[in-house]
Amino acid sequence: EVQLVDSGGGVVQPGGSLRLSCVASGFTFDDYTLYWVRQVPGKGLQWVSRISWDGYSTDYADSVKGRFTVSRDNTKNSLFLQMNNLRIEDTALYYCSKDMSPNSSGWSDSWGQGTLVTVSS
Amino acid sequence: DIQMTQSPSSVSASVGDRVTITCRASQGISNWLAWYQQKPGKAPKLLIYAASSLQSGVPSRFSGGGSGTDFTLTISNVQPEDSATYYCQQANSTPRFGGGTTVEIK
């Protein structure tokens, strides 16, 4: 069974940093592109970032470019999101997800449970 | 950036009704579209990918259609457990989600 477990969320002041983690199991981790998607409570989904199977290709939403960095450790089946210079508008539930295809379809067939990031003074 | 516009933003239906949700892309995306269902407090669930392909394990009352810029998600014979918010997502370029459609069952 595929499992993704998100962690690392918390309360941080504006300008601060957090590092989110996602540990995966139940599939061949280094075959798949992985994603971060966030959701402000009560609002819609916003795609944040993606990283290729080998970690060499990354992509970001304009709203986080230059502040967030996605990475992965295929030896530990882990995905990370380093978030720097956090803003109040980054407050959201952050989900990691897995591409449905080793050929990188762009769609996610498995998701973590989410980890809540609150940016507040 | 390709923008995704969903309509309606909410819909109310009775058990057994047919519900259709529309998603429009700001430019052509061929069939690079997926639909997700999200229930309160849960992560999204993939229903449809490549515009019309049903994800494994998803009931056949869900169907998707369209290509280019206009897409639909149809729920035939809607059931109480279909009460949820539905999102489209394009994967032709930098992924983007539509704003969501909330389906309420009367």
Coordinates of C-alpha atoms in Angstrom, one line a residue:
Chain A
E1 CA 0.0 0.0 0.0
V2 CA 1.3 3.4 -1.0
Q3 CA 1.8 5.8 2.0
L4 CA 3.0 9.3 2.2
V5 CA 3.5 10.9 5.6
D6 CA 3.9 14.7 5.8
S7 CA 5.5 16.4 8.8
G8 CA 7.4 19.5 9.8
G9 CA 4.6 22.1 9.9
G10 CA 4.2 24.5 12.8
V11 CA 3.8 28.2 13.7
V12 CA 6.5 30.6 12.5
Q13 CA 6.9 34.3 12.4
P14 CA 6.9 36.2 9.1
G15 CA 10.4 36.1 7.6
G16 CA 11.1 32.8 9.3
S17 CA 11.9 29.3 7.9
L18 CA 10.5 25.8 8.1
R19 CA 11.4 22.5 6.5
L20 CA 8.7 20.1 5.6
S21 CA 9.3 16.4 5.1
C22 CA 7.4 13.6 3.5
V23 CA 8.4 10.0 4.0
A24 CA 7.1 7.5 1.5
S25 CA 6.5 3.8 1.4
G26 CA 4.8 1.1 -0.7
F27 CA 6.3 2.0 -4.1
T28 CA 9.6 2.4 -5.9
F29 CA 10.3 5.9 -4.7
D30 CA 13.0 6.9 -7.1
D31 CA 10.8 6.1 -10.1
Y32 CA 8.4 9.0 -9.5
T33 CA 8.1 12.7 -9.8
L34 CA 6.8 14.2 -6.5
Y35 CA 4.8 17.3 -5.7
W36 CA 3.9 19.8 -3.0
V37 CA 0.4 21.2 -3.1
R38 CA -1.1 23.6 -0.5
Q39 CA -4.5 24.6 0.7
V40 CA -5.5 27.6 2.8
P41 CA -8.1 26.2 5.2
G42 CA -11.5 26.5 3.6
K43 CA -10.1 27.5 0.2
G44 CA -8.9 25.7 -3.0
L45 CA -5.8 23.8 -3.9
Q46 CA -2.7 25.5 -5.1
W47 CA 0.2 23.7 -6.7
V48 CA 3.5 24.7 -5.1
S49 CA 6.4 22.6 -6.5
R50 CA 7.6 19.5 -8.2
I51 CA 10.8 17.5 -8.4
S52 CA 11.8 14.9 -10.9
W53 CA 12.6 11.3 -10.0
D54 CA 16.3 12.0 -9.9
G55 CA 16.0 15.5 -8.2
Y56 CA 17.7 17.2 -11.1
S57 CA 14.6 19.0 -12.4
T58 CA 12.5 21.2 -10.2
D59 CA 9.7 23.7 -10.8
Y60 CA 7.9 26.2 -8.6
A61 CA 4.8 28.3 -8.5
D62 CA 5.6 32.0 -9.0
S63 CA 4.3 32.8 -5.6
V64 CA 7.1 30.8 -3.9
K65 CA 9.9 31.0 -6.4
G66 CA 13.2 32.1 -4.8
R67 CA 11.9 31.4 -1.3
F68 CA 11.1 27.7 -1.4
T69 CA 13.4 24.8 -2.4
V70 CA 12.3 21.3 -3.1
S71 CA 14.6 18.4 -2.7
R72 CA 14.6 14.6 -2.2
D73 CA 16.7 11.9 -0.7
N74 CA 16.1 8.7 -2.7
T75 CA 18.1 6.7 -0.2
K76 CA 15.7 7.5 2.5
N77 CA 12.4 7.7 0.5
S78 CA 12.0 11.3 1.6
L79 CA 10.9 14.5 0.0
F80 CA 11.5 17.9 1.5
L81 CA 10.4 21.5 1.1
Q82 CA 12.6 24.2 2.6
M83 CA 10.6 27.3 3.1
N84 CA 12.4 30.6 3.8
N85 CA 11.3 34.2 4.2
L86 CA 7.8 32.9 5.0
R87 CA 4.9 35.3 4.5
I88 CA 1.5 35.4 6.1
E89 CA -0.1 34.3 2.8
D90 CA 2.0 31.0 3.0
T91 CA -0.3 29.9 5.8
A92 CA -1.8 26.6 4.6
L93 CA -2.1 22.9 4.8
Y94 CA 0.8 21.5 2.8
Y95 CA 0.4 18.1 1.1
C96 CA 3.0 16.0 -0.6
S97 CA 1.8 13.8 -3.5
K98 CA 3.1 11.2 -5.9
D99 CA 2.8 11.2 -9.7
M100 CA 0.5 8.5 -11.0
S101 CA 3.1 7.4 -13.6
P102 CA 6.8 6.9 -13.8
N103 CA 6.6 8.8 -17.1
S104 CA 5.6 11.9 -15.1
S105 CA 2.0 12.6 -16.1
G106 CA 1.5 15.6 -13.9
W107 CA -1.3 14.1 -12.0
S108 CA -1.2 12.8 -8.4
D109 CA -2.7 9.5 -7.4
S110 CA -1.5 9.4 -3.8
W111 CA -1.3 12.1 -1.2
G112 CA 0.0 12.6 2.3
Q113 CA -2.3 13.7 5.1
G114 CA -1.0 17.2 5.1
T115 CA 1.0 19.3 7.5
L116 CA -0.2 22.7 8.7
V117 CA 2.0 25.8 8.4
T118 CA 0.9 28.9 10.2
V119 CA 2.8 32.1 9.6
S120 CA 1.8 34.7 12.2
S121 CA 3.4 37.3 14.4
Chain B
D1 CA 0.4 30.7 -17.1
I2 CA -2.7 28.7 -18.0
Q3 CA -5.7 29.6 -15.9
M4 CA -8.4 27.1 -15.0
T5 CA -12.0 28.3 -14.5
Q6 CA -14.6 26.0 -13.0
S7 CA -18.3 26.4 -13.0
P8 CA -20.6 26.4 -11.1
S9 CA -18.9 27.1 -7.8
S10 CA -21.6 25.1 -6.1
V11 CA -24.4 22.8 -7.0
S12 CA -27.2 21.1 -5.0
A13 CA -28.6 17.8 -6.3
S14 CA -30.9 15.1 -5.2
V15 CA -29.9 11.4 -5.0
G16 CA -30.2 9.9 -8.5
D17 CA -29.7 13.2 -10.3
R18 CA -27.1 13.8 -13.0
V19 CA -24.5 16.5 -12.1
T20 CA -22.2 18.2 -14.6
I21 CA -19.3 20.4 -13.7
T22 CA -17.4 22.4 -16.3
C23 CA -13.7 23.4 -16.4
R24 CA -12.3 25.8 -18.9
A25 CA -8.6 26.4 -19.7
S26 CA -7.4 29.8 -20.8
Q27 CA -5.6 28.1 -23.7
G28 CA -5.6 24.7 -25.2
I29 CA -4.3 21.9 -23.1
S30 CA -5.2 18.9 -25.4
N31 CA -6.3 16.3 -22.9
W32 CA -3.9 17.2 -20.1
L33 CA -6.6 17.4 -17.5
A34 CA -7.5 15.6 -14.3
W35 CA -10.4 15.7 -11.8
Y36 CA -10.1 15.3 -8.1
Q37 CA -12.6 14.8 -5.3
Q38 CA -12.0 16.2 -1.9
K39 CA -14.1 15.6 1.2
P40 CA -13.7 17.8 4.4
G41 CA -10.6 17.0 6.3
K42 CA -9.2 14.6 3.7
A43 CA -6.6 14.8 1.0
P44 CA -7.8 15.0 -2.6
K45 CA -8.6 11.8 -4.5
L46 CA -7.9 11.3 -8.2
L47 CA -11.0 10.5 -10.2
I48 CA -10.3 11.1 -13.8
Y49 CA -7.0 11.7 -15.7
A50 CA -6.2 12.4 -19.3
A51 CA -9.6 14.2 -19.5
S52 CA -11.7 11.0 -19.7
S53 CA -9.8 8.0 -18.2
L54 CA -11.3 6.6 -15.0
Q55 CA -8.8 6.0 -12.2
S56 CA -8.8 2.5 -10.9
G57 CA -11.4 1.9 -8.1
V58 CA -13.5 4.9 -9.0
P59 CA -17.2 4.2 -9.5
S60 CA -18.3 4.2 -13.2
R61 CA -21.0 6.9 -12.4
F62 CA -18.1 9.4 -12.7
S63 CA -17.1 10.3 -16.3
G64 CA -15.0 13.0 -17.9
G65 CA -15.0 14.5 -21.3
G66 CA -13.7 17.3 -23.5
S67 CA -10.4 18.4 -25.0
G68 CA -8.6 21.6 -25.9
T69 CA -10.1 24.2 -23.6
D70 CA -13.5 22.9 -22.4
F71 CA -13.9 19.9 -20.1
T72 CA -16.7 18.3 -18.1
L73 CA -17.0 16.0 -15.1
T74 CA -20.3 14.2 -15.0
I75 CA -21.7 12.3 -12.0
S76 CA -24.6 10.1 -13.1
N77 CA -27.0 8.8 -10.5
V78 CA -25.4 10.9 -7.8
Q79 CA -25.1 9.3 -4.4
P80 CA -24.9 10.7 -0.9
E81 CA -21.2 9.9 -0.6
D82 CA -20.6 12.1 -3.6
S83 CA -21.0 15.2 -1.5
A84 CA -17.6 16.8 -1.8
T85 CA -15.6 19.5 -3.5
Y86 CA -14.3 18.7 -7.0
Y87 CA -11.3 20.3 -8.6
C88 CA -9.9 20.1 -12.1
Q89 CA -6.2 20.3 -12.7
Q90 CA -4.2 20.9 -15.9
A91 CA -0.8 19.3 -16.4
N92 CA 0.0 20.7 -19.9
S93 CA 2.4 23.2 -18.3
T94 CA 3.1 24.3 -14.8
P95 CA 0.2 22.5 -13.0
R96 CA -2.7 24.6 -11.9
F97 CA -6.0 23.8 -10.3
G98 CA -9.4 25.2 -10.9
G99 CA -11.2 27.0 -8.1
G100 CA -13.4 24.0 -7.1
T101 CA -17.1 23.1 -7.2
T102 CA -18.9 22.0 -4.1
V103 CA -21.6 19.4 -4.6
E104 CA -24.2 19.2 -2.0
I105 CA -26.7 16.4 -1.8
K106 CA -30.2 17.4 -0.7

